[in-house]
PDB file of C-alpha atoms in Angstrom:
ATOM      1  CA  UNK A  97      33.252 -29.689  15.729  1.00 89.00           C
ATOM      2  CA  UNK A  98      31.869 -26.997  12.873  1.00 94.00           C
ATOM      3  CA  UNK A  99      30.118 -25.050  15.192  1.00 96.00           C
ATOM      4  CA  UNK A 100      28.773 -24.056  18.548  1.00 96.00           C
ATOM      5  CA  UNK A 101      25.556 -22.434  19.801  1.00 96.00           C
ATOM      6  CA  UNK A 102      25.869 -20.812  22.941  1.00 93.00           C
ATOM      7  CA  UNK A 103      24.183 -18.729  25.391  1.00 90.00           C
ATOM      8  CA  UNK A 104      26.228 -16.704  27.302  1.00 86.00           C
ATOM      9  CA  UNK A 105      25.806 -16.335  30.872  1.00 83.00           C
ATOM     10  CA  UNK A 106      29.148 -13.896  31.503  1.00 78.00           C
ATOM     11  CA  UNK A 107      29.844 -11.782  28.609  1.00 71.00           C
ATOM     12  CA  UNK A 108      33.495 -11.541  30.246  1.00 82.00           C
ATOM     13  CA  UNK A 109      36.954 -11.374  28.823  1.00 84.00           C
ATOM     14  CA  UNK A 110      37.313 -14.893  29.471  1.00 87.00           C
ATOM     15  CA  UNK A 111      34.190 -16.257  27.708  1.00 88.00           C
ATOM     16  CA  UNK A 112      34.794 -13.755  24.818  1.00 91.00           C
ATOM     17  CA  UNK A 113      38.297 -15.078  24.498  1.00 92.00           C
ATOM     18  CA  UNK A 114      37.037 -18.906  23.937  1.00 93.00           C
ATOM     19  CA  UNK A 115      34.865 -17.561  21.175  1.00 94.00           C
ATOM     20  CA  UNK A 116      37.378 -15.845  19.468  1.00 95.00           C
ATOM     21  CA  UNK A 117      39.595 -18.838  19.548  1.00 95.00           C
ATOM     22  CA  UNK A 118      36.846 -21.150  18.323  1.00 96.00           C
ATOM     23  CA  UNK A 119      36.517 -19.112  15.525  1.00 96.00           C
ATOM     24  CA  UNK A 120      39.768 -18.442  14.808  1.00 95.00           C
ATOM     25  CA  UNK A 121      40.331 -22.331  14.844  1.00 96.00           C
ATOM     26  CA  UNK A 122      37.623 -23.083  12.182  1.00 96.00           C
ATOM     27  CA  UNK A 123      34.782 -23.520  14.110  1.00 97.00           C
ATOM     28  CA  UNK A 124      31.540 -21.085  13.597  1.00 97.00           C
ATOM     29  CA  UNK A 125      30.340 -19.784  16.589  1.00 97.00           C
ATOM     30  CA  UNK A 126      26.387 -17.812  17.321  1.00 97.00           C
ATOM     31  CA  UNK A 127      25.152 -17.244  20.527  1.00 94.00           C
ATOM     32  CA  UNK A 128      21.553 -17.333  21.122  1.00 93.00           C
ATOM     33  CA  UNK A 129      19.432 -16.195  24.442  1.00 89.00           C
ATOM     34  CA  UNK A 130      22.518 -14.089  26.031  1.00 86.00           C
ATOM     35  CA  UNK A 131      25.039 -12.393  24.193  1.00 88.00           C
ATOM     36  CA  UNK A 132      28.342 -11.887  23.673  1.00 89.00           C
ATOM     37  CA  UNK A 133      28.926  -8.880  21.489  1.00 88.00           C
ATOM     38  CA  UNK A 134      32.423  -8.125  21.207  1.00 89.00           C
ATOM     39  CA  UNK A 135      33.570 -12.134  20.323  1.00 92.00           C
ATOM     40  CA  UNK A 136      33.339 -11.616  16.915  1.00 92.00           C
ATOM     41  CA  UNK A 137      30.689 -14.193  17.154  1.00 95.00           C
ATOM     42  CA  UNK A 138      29.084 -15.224  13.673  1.00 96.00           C
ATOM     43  CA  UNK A 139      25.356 -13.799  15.029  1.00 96.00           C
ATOM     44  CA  UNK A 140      22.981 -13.897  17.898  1.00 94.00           C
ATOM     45  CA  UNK A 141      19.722 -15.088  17.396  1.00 96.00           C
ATOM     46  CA  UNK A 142      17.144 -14.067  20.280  1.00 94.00           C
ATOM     47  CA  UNK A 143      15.402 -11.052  21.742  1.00 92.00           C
ATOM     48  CA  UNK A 144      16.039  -7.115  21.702  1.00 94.00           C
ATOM     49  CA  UNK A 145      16.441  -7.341  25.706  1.00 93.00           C
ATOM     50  CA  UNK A 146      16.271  -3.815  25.926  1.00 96.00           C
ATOM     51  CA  UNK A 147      13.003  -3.137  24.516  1.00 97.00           C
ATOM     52  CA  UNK A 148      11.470  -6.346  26.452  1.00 96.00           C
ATOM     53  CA  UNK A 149      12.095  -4.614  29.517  1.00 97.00           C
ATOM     54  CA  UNK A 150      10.916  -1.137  28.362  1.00 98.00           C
ATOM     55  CA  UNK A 151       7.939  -3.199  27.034  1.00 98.00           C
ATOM     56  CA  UNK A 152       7.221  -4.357  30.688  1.00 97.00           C
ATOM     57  CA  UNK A 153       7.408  -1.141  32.224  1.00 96.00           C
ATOM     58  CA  UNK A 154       4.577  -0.226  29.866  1.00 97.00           C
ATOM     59  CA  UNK A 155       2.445  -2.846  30.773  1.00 97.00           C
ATOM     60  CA  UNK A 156       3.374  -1.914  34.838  1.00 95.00           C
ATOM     61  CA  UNK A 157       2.154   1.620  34.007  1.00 95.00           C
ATOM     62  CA  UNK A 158      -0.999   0.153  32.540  1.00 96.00           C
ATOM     63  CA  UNK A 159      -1.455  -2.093  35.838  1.00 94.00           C
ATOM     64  CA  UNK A 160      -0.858   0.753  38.013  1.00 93.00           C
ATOM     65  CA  UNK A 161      -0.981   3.986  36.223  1.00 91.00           C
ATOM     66  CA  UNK A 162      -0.420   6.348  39.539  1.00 90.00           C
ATOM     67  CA  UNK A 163       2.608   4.478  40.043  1.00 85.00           C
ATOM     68  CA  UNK A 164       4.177   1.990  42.993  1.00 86.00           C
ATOM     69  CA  UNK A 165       7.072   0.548  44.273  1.00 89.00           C
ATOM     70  CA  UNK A 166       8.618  -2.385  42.430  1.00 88.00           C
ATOM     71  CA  UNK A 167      10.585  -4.710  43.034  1.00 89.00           C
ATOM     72  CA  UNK A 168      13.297  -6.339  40.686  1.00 88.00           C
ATOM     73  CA  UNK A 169      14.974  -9.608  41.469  1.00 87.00           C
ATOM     74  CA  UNK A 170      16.952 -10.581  38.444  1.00 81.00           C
ATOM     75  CA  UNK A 171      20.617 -12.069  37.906  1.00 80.00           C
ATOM     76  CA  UNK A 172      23.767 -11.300  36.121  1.00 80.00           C
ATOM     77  CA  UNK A 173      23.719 -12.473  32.613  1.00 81.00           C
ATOM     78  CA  UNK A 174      23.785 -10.527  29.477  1.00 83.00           C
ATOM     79  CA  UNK A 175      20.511 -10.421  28.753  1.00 87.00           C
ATOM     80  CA  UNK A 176      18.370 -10.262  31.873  1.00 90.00           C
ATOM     81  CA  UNK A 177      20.918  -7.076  32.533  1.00 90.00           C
ATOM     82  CA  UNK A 178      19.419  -5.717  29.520  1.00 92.00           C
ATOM     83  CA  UNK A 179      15.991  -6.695  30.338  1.00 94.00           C
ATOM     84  CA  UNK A 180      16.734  -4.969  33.543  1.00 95.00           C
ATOM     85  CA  UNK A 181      18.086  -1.339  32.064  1.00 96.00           C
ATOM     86  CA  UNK A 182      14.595  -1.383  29.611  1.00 97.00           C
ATOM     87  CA  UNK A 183      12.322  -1.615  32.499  1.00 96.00           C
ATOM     88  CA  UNK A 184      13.922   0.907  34.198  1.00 95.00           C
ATOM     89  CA  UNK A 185      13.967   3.446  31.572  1.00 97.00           C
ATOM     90  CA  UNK A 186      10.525   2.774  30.802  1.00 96.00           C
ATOM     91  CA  UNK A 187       9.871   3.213  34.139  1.00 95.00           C
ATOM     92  CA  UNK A 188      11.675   6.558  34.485  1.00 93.00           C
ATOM     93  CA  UNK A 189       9.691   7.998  31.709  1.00 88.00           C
TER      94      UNK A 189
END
């Protein structure tokens, strides 16, 4: 194999460590979607989670601008974690 694309859906030691040793065997490594930061992956390819989710809580604040309650149902990968700490900073502001 000369490389892998992956999309991470536990950025944990474990998952890190198989990266690492993929690349340390030869084999180029990028994760796309979900990242993996510290696996000394070659690059991620996707979106700045972060600001998605502060994006959203713009658009919320349009749709109601006196505020409201909210509700967030999301999971724990990488990036809709992310996703999740944007909107609520943009939220809190």
């Amino acid at each position: 194999v000369a490389g892998m694309a992956i999309s991470v859906v536990n950025a944990n030691q474990a998952m890190t460590d198989v990266i690492r040793e993929a690349i340390h065997r030869g084999i180029h490594v990028v994760t796309f979607d979900s990242d993996a930061p510290e696996s000394e992956r070659i690059t991620y390819i996707g979106t700045d989670n972060y600001f998605f989710g502060q994006q959203l809580a713009k658009v919320l604040k349009q749709l109601k601008p006196n505020g409201g309650h909210y509700g967030i149902i999301s999971q724990n990968s990488p990036n809709i974690l992310e996703r999740e700490k944007g909107l609520r900073a943009g939220l809190s502001e």
